[in-house]
N, CA, C and O atoms as CSV, one atom per row, in Angstrom:
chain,resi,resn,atom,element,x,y,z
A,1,UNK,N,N,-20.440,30.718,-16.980
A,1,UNK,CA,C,-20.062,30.239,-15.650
A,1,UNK,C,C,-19.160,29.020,-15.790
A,1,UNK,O,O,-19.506,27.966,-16.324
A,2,UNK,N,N,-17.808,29.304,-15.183
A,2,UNK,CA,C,-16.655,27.746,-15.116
A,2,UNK,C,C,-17.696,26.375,-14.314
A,2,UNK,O,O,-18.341,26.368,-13.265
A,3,UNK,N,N,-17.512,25.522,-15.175
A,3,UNK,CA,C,-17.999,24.321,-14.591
A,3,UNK,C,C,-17.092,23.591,-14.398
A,3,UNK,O,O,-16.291,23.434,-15.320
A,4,UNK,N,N,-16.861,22.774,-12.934
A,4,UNK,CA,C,-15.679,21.542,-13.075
A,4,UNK,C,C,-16.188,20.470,-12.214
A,4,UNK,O,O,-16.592,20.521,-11.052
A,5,UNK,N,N,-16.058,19.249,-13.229
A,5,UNK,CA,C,-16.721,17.949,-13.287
A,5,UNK,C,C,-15.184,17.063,-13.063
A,5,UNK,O,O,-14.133,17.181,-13.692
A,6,UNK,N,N,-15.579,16.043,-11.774
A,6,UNK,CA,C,-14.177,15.709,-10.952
A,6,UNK,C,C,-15.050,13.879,-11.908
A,6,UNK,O,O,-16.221,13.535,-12.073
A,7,UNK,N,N,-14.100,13.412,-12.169
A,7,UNK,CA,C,-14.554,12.026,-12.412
A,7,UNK,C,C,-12.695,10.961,-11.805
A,7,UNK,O,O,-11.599,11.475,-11.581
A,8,UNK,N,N,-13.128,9.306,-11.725
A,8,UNK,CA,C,-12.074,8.818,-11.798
A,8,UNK,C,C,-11.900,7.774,-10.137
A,8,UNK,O,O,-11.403,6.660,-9.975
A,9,UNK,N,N,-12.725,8.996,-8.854
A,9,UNK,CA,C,-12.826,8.355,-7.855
A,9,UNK,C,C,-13.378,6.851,-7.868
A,9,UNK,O,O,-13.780,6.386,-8.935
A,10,UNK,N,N,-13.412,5.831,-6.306
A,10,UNK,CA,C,-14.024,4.836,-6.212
A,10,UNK,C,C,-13.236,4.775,-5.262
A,10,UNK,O,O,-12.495,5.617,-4.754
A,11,UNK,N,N,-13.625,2.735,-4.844
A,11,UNK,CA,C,-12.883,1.762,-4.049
A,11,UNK,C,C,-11.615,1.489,-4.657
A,11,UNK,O,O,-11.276,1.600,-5.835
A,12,UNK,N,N,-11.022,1.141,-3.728
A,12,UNK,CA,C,-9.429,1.034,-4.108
A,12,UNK,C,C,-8.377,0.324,-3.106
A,12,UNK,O,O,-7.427,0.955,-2.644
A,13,UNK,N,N,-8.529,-0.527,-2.918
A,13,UNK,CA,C,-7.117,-1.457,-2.118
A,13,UNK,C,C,-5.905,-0.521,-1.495
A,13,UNK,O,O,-5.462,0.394,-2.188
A,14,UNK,N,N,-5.433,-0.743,-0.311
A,14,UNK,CA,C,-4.376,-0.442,-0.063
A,14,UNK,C,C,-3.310,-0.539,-0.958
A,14,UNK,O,O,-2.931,-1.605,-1.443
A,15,UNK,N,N,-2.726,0.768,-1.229
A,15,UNK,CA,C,-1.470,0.028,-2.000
A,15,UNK,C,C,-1.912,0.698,-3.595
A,15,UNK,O,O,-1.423,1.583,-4.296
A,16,UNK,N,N,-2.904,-0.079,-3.714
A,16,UNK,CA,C,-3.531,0.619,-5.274
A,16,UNK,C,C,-3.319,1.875,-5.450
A,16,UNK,O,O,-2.763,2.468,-4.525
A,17,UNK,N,N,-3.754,2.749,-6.856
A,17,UNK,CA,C,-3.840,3.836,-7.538
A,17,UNK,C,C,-5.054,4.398,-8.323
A,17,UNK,O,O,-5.592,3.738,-9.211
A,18,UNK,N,N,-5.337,5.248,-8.079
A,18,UNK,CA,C,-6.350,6.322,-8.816
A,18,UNK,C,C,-5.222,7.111,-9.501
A,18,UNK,O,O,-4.062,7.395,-9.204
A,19,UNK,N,N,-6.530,7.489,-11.159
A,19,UNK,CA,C,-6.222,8.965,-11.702
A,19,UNK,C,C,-7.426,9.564,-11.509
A,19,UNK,O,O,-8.528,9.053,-11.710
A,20,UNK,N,N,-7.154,10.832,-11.051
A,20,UNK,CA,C,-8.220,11.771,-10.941
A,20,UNK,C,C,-8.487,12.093,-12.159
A,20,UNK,O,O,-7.623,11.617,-12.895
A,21,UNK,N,N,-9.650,12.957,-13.004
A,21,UNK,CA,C,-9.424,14.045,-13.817
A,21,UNK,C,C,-10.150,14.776,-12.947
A,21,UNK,O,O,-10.606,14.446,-11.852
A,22,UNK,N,N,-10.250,16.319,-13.824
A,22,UNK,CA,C,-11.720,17.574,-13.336
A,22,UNK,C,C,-11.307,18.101,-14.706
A,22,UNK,O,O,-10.177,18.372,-15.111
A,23,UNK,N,N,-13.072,18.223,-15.634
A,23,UNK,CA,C,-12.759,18.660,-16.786
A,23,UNK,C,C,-13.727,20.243,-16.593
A,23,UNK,O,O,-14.714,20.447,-15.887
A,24,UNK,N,N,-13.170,20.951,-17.288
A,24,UNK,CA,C,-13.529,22.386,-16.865
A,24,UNK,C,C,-14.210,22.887,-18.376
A,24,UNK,O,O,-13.702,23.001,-19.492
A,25,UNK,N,N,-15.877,23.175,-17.762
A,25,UNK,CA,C,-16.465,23.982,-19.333
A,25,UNK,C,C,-16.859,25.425,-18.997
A,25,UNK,O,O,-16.736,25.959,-17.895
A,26,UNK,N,N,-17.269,25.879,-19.925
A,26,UNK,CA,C,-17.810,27.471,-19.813
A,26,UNK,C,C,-16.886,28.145,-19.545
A,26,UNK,O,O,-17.112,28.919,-18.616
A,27,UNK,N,N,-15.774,28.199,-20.025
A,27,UNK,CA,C,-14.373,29.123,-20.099
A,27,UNK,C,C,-13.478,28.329,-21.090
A,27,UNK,O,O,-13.383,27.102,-21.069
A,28,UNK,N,N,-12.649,29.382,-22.207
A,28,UNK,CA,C,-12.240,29.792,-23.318
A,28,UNK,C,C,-11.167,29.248,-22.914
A,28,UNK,O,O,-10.824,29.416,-21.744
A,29,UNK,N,N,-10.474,28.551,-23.702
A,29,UNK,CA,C,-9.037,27.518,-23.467
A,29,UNK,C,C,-7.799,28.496,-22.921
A,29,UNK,O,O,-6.969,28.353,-22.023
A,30,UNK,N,N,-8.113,29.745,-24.058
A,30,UNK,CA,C,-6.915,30.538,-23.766
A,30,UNK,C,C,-7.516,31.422,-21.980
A,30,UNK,O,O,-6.756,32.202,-21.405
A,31,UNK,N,N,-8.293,31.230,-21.665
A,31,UNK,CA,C,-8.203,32.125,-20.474
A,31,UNK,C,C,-8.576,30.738,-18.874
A,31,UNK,O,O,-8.592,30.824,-17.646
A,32,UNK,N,N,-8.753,29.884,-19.661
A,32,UNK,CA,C,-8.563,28.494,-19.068
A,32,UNK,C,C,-6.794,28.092,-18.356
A,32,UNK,O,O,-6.675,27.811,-17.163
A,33,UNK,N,N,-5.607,28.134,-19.282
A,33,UNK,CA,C,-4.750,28.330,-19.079
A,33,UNK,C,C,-4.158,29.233,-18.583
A,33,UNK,O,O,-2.948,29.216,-18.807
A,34,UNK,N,N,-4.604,30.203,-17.857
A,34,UNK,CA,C,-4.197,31.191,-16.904
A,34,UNK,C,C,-4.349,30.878,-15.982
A,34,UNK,O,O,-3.455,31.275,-15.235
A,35,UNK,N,N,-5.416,30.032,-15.285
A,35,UNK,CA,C,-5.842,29.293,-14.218
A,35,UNK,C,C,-4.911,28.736,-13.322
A,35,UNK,O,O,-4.077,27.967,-13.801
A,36,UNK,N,N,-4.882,29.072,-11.606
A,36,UNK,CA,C,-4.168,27.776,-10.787
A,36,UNK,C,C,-5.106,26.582,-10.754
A,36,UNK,O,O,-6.310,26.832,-10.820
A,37,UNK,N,N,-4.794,25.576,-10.679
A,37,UNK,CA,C,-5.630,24.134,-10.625
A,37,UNK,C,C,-5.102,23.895,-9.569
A,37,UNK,O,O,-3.971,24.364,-9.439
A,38,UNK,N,N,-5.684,23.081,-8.390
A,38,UNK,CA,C,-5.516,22.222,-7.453
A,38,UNK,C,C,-6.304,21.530,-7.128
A,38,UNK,O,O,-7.431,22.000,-7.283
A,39,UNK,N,N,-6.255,20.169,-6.550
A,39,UNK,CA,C,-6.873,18.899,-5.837
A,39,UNK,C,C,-7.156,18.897,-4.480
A,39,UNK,O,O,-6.310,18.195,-3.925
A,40,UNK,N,N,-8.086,19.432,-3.547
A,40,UNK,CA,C,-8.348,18.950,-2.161
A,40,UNK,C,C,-9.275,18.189,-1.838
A,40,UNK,O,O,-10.335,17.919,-2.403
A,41,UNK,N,N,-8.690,17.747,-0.608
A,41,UNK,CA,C,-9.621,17.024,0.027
A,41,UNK,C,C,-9.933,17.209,1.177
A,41,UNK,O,O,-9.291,17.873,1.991
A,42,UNK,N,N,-11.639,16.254,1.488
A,42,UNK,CA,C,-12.253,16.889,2.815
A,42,UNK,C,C,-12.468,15.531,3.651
A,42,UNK,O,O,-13.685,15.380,3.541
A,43,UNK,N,N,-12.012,14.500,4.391
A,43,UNK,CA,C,-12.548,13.341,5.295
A,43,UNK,C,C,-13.631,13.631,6.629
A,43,UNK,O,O,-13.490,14.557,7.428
A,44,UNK,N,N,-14.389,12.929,6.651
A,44,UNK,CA,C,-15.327,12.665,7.527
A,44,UNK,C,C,-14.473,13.544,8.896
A,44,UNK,O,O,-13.348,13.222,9.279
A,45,UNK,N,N,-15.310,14.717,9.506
A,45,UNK,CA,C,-15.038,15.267,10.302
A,45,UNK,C,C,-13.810,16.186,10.237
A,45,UNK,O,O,-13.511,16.819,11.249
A,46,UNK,N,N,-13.005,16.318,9.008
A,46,UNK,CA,C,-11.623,17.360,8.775
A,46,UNK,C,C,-12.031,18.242,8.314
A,46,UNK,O,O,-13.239,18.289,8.083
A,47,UNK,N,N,-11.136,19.364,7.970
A,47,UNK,CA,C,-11.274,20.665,7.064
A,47,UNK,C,C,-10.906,19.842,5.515
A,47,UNK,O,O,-10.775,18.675,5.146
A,48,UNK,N,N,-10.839,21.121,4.931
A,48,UNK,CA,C,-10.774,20.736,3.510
A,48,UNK,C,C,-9.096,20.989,3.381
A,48,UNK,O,O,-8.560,21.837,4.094
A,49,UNK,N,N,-8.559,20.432,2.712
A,49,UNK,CA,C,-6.500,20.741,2.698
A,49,UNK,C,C,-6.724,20.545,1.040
A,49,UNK,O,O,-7.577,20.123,0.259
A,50,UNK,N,N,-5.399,21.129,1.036
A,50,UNK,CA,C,-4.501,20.270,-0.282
A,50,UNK,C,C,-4.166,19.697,-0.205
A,50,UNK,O,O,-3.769,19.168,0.833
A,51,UNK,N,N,-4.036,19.235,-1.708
A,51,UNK,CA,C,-3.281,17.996,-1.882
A,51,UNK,C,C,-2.584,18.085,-2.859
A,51,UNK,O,O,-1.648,17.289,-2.783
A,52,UNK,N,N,-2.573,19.051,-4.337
A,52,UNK,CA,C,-1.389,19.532,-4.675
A,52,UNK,C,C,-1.987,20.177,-5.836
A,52,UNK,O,O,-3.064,19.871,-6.347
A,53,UNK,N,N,-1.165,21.125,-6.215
A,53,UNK,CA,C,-1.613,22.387,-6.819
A,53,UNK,C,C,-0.929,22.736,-8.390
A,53,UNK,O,O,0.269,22.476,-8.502
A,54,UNK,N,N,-1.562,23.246,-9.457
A,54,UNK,CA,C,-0.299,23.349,-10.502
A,54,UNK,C,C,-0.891,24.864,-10.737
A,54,UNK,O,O,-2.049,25.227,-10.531
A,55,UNK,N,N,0.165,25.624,-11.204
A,55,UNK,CA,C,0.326,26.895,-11.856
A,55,UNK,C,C,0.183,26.586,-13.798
A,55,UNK,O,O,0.377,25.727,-14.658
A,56,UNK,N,N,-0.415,28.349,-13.550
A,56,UNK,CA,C,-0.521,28.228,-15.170
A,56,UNK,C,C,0.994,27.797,-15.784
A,56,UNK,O,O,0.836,27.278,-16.889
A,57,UNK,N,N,1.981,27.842,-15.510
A,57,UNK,CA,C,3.267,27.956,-15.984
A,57,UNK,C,C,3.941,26.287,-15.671
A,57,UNK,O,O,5.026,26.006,-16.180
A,58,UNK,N,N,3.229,25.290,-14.839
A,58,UNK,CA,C,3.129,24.403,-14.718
A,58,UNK,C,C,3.954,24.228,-13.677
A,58,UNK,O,O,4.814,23.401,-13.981
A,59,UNK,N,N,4.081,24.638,-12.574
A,59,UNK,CA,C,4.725,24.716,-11.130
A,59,UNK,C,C,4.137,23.749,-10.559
A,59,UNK,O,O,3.204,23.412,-11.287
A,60,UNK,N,N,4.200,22.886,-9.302
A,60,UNK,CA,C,3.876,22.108,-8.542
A,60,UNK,C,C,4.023,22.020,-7.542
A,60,UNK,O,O,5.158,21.779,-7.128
A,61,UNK,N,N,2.907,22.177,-6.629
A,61,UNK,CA,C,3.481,21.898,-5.207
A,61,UNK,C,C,2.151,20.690,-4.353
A,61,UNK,O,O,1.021,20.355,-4.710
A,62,UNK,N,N,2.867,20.388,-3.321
A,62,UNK,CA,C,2.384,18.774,-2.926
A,62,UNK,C,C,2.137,19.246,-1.714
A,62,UNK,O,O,2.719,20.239,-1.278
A,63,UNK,N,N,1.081,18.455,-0.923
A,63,UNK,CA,C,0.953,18.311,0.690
A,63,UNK,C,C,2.039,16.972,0.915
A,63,UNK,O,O,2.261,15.990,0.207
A,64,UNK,N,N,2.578,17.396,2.187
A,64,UNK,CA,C,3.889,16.573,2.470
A,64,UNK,C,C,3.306,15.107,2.541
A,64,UNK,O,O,4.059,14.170,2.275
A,65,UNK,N,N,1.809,14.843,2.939
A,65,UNK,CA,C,1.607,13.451,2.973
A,65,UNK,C,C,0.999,12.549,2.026
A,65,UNK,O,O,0.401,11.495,2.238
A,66,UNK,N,N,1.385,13.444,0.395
A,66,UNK,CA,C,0.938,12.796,-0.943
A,66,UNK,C,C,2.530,12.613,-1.780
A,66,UNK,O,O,2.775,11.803,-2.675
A,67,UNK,N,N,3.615,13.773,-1.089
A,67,UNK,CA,C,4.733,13.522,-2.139
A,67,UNK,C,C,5.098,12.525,-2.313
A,67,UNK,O,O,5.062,11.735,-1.370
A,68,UNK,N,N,5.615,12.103,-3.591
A,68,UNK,CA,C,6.420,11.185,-3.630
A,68,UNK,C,C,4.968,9.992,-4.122
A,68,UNK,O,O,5.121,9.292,-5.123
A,69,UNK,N,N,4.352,9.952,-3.738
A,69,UNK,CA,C,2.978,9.351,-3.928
A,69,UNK,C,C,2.016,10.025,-5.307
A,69,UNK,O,O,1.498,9.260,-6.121
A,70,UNK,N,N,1.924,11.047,-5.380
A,70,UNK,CA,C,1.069,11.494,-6.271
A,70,UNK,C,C,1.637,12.721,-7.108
A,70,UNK,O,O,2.727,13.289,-7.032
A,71,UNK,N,N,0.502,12.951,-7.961
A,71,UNK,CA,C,1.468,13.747,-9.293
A,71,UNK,C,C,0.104,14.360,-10.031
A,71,UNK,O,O,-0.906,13.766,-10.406
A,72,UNK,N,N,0.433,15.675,-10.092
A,72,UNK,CA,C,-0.837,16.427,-10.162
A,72,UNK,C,C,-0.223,16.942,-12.146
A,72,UNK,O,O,0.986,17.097,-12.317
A,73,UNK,N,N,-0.758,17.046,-12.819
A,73,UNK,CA,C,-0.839,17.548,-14.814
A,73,UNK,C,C,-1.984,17.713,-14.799
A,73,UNK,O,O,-2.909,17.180,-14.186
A,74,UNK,N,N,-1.854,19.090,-16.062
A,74,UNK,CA,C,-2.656,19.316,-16.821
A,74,UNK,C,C,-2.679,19.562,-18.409
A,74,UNK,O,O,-1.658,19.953,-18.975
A,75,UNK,N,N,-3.463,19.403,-18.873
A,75,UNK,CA,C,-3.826,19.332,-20.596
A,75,UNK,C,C,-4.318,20.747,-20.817
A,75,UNK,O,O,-5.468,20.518,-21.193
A,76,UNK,N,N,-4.187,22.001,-20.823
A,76,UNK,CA,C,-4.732,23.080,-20.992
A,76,UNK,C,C,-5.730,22.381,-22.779
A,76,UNK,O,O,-6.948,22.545,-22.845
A,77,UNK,N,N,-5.152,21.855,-23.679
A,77,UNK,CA,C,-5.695,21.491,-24.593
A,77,UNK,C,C,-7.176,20.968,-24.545
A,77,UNK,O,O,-8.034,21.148,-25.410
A,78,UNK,N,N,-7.328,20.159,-23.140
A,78,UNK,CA,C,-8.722,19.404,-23.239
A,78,UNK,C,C,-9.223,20.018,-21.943
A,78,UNK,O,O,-10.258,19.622,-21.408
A,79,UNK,N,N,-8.314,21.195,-21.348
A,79,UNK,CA,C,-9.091,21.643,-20.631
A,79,UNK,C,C,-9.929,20.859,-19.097
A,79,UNK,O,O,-11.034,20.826,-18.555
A,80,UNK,N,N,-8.210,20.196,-18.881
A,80,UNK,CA,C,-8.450,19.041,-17.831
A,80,UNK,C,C,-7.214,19.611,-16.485
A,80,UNK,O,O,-6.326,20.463,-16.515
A,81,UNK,N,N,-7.606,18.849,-15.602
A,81,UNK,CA,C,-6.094,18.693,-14.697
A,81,UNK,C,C,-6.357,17.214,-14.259
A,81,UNK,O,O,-7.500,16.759,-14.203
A,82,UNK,N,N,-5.103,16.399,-13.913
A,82,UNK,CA,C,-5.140,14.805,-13.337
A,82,UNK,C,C,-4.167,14.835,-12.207
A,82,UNK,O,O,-2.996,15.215,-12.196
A,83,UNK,N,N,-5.042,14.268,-11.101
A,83,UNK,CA,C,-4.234,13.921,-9.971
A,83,UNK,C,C,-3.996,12.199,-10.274
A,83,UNK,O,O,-4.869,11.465,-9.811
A,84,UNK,N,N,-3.190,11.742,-10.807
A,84,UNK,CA,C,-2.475,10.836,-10.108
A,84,UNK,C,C,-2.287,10.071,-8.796
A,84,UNK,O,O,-1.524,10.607,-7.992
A,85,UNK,N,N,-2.660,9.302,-8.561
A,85,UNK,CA,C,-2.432,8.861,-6.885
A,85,UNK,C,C,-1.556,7.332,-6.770
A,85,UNK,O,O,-1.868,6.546,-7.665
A,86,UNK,N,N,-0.786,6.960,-6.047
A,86,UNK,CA,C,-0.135,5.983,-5.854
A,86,UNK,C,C,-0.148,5.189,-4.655
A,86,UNK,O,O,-0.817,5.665,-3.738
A,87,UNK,N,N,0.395,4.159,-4.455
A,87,UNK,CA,C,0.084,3.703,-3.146
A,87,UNK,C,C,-0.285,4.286,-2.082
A,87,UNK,O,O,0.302,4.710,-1.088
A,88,UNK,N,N,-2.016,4.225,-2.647
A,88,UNK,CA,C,-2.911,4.786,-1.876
A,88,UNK,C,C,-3.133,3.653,-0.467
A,88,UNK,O,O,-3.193,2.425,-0.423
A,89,UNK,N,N,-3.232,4.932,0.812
A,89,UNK,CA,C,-3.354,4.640,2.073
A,89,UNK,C,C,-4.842,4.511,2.557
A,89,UNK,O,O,-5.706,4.665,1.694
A,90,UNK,N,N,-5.138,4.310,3.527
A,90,UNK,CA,C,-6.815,4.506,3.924
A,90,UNK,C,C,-7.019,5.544,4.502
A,90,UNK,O,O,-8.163,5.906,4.778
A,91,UNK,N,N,-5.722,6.383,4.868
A,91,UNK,CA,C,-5.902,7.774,5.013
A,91,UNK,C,C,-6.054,8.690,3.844
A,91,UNK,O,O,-6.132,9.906,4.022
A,92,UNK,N,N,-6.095,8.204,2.764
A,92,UNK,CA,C,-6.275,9.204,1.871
A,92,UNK,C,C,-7.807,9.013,1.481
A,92,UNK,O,O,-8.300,9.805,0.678
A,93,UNK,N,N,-8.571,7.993,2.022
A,93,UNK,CA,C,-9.848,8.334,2.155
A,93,UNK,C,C,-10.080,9.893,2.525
A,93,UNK,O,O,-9.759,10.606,3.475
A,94,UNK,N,N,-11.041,10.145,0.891
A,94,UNK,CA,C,-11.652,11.357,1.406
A,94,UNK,C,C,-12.591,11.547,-0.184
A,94,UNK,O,O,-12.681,10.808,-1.164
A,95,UNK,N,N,-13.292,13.126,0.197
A,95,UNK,CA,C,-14.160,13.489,-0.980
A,95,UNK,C,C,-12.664,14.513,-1.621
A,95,UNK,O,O,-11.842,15.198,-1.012
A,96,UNK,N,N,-12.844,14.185,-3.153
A,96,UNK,CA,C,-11.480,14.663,-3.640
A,96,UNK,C,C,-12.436,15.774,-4.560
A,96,UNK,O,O,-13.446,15.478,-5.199
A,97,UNK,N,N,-11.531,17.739,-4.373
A,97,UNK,CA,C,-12.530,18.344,-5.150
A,97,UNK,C,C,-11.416,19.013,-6.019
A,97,UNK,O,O,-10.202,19.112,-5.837
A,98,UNK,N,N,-12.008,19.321,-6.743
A,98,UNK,CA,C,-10.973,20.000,-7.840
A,98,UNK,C,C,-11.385,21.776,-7.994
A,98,UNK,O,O,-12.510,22.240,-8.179
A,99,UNK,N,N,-10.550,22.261,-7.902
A,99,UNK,CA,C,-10.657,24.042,-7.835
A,99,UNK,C,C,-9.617,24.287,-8.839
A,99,UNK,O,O,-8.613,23.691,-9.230
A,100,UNK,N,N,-10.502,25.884,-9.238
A,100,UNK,CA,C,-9.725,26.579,-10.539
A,100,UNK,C,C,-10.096,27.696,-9.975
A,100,UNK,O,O,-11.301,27.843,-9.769
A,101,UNK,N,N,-8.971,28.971,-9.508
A,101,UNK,CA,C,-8.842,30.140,-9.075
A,101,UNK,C,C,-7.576,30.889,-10.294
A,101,UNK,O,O,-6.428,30.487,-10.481
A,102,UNK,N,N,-8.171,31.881,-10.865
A,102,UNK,CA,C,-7.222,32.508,-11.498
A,102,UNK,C,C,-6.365,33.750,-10.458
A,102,UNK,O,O,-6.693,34.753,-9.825
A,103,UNK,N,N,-5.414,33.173,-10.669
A,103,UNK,CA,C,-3.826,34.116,-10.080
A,103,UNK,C,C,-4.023,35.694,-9.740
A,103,UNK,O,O,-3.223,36.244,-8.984
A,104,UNK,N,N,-4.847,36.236,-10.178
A,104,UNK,CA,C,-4.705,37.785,-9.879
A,104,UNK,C,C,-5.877,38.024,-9.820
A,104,UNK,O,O,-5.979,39.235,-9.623
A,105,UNK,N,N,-7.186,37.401,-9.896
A,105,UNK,CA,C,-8.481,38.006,-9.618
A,105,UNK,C,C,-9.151,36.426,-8.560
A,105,UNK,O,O,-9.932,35.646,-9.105
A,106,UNK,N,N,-8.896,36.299,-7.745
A,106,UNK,CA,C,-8.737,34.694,-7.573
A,106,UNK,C,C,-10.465,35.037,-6.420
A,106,UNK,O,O,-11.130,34.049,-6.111
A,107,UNK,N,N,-10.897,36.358,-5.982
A,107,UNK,CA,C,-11.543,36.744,-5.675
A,107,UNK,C,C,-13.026,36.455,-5.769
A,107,UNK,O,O,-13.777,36.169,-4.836
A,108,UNK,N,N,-13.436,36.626,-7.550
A,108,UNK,CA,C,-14.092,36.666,-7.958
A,108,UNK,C,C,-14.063,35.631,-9.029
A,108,UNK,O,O,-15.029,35.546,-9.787
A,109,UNK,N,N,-13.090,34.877,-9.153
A,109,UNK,CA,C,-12.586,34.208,-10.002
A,109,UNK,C,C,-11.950,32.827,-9.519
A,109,UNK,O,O,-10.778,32.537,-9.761
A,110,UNK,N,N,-12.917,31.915,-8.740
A,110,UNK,CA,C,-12.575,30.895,-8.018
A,110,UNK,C,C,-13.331,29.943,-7.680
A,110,UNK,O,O,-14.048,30.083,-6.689
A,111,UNK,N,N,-13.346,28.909,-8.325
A,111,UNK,CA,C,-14.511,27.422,-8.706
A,111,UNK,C,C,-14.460,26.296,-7.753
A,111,UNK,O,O,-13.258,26.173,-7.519
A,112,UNK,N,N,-14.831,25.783,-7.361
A,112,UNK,CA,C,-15.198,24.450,-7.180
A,112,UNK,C,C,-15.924,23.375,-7.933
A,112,UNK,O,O,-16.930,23.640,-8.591
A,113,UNK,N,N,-15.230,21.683,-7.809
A,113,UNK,CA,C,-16.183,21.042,-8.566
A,113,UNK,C,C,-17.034,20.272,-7.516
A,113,UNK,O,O,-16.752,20.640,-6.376
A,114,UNK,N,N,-17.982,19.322,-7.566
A,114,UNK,CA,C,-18.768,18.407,-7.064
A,114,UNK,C,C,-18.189,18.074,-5.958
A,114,UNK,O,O,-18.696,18.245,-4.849
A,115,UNK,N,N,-17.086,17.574,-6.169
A,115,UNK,CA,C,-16.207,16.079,-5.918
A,115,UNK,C,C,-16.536,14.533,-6.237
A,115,UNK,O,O,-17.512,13.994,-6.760
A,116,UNK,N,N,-15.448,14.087,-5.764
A,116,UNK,CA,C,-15.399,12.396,-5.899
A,116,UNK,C,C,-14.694,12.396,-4.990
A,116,UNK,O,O,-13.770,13.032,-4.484
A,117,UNK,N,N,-15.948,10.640,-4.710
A,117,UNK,CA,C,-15.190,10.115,-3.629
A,117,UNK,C,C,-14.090,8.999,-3.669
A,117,UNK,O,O,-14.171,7.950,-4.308
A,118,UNK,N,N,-13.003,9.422,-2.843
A,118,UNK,CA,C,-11.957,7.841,-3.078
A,118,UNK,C,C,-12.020,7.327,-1.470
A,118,UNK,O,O,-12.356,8.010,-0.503
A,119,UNK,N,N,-11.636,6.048,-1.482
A,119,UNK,CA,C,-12.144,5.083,-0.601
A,119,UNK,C,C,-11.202,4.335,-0.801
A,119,UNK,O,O,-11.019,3.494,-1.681
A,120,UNK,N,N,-10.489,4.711,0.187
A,120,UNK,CA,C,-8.941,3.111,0.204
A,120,UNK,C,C,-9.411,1.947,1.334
A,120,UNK,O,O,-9.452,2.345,2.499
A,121,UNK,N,N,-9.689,0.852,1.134
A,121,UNK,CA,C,-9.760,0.190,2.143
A,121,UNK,C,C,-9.710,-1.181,1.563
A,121,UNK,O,O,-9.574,-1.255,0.342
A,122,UNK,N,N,-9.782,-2.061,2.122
A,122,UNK,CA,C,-9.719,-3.677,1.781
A,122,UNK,C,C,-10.695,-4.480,2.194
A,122,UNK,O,O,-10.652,-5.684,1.942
């Protein structure tokens, strides 16, 4: 069974920066790297969104109110992905979760981690 363990959240100042990780066990590096990875988040009373997504092939795509702000990699090697965050807002308060859905069976084949929480405020 894929396990993914989100670490990296906390308090954080306006303005400040988080790195996310989510480290992923119980799946084989090489079938690890087939994986889409993405970062969402859920705030007090919202749905859950993105916040930005990478392809096995290392594609990227952003929610319009992190671009330019944040920057989603992964290490297929350690079997990680890192969100990056940058002048973090107090709207980006939220529980941050990390998902691994593989591309063609995404069905049966689609994780969630814990989450972490980030907390922008002063």
């Amino acid at each position: 069974q894929v396990k993914l363990v989100e670490s990296g959240g906390g308090l954080v100042q306006p303005g400040g920066s988080l790195r996310l990780s989510c480290a992923a066990s119980g799946i084989m590096l090489s079938l690890y790297s087939m994986y889409n990875m993405g970062w969402y988040r859920q705030a007090p009373g919202k749905q859950r969104e993105l916040v930005a997504a990478i392809t096995s092939s290392g594609s990227t795509n952003y929610a319009d109110s992190v671009k330019g702000r944040g920057t989603i990699s992964r290490d297929n090697r350690v079997k990680t992905v890192y969100l990056q965050m940058n002048n973090l807002k107090p709207e980006d308060t939220a529980v941050y979760y990390c998902n691994a859905r593989h591309p063609r069976f995404p069905t049966d084949n689609n994780y969630w981690g814990q989450g972490t929480q980030v907390t922008v405020s002063s």
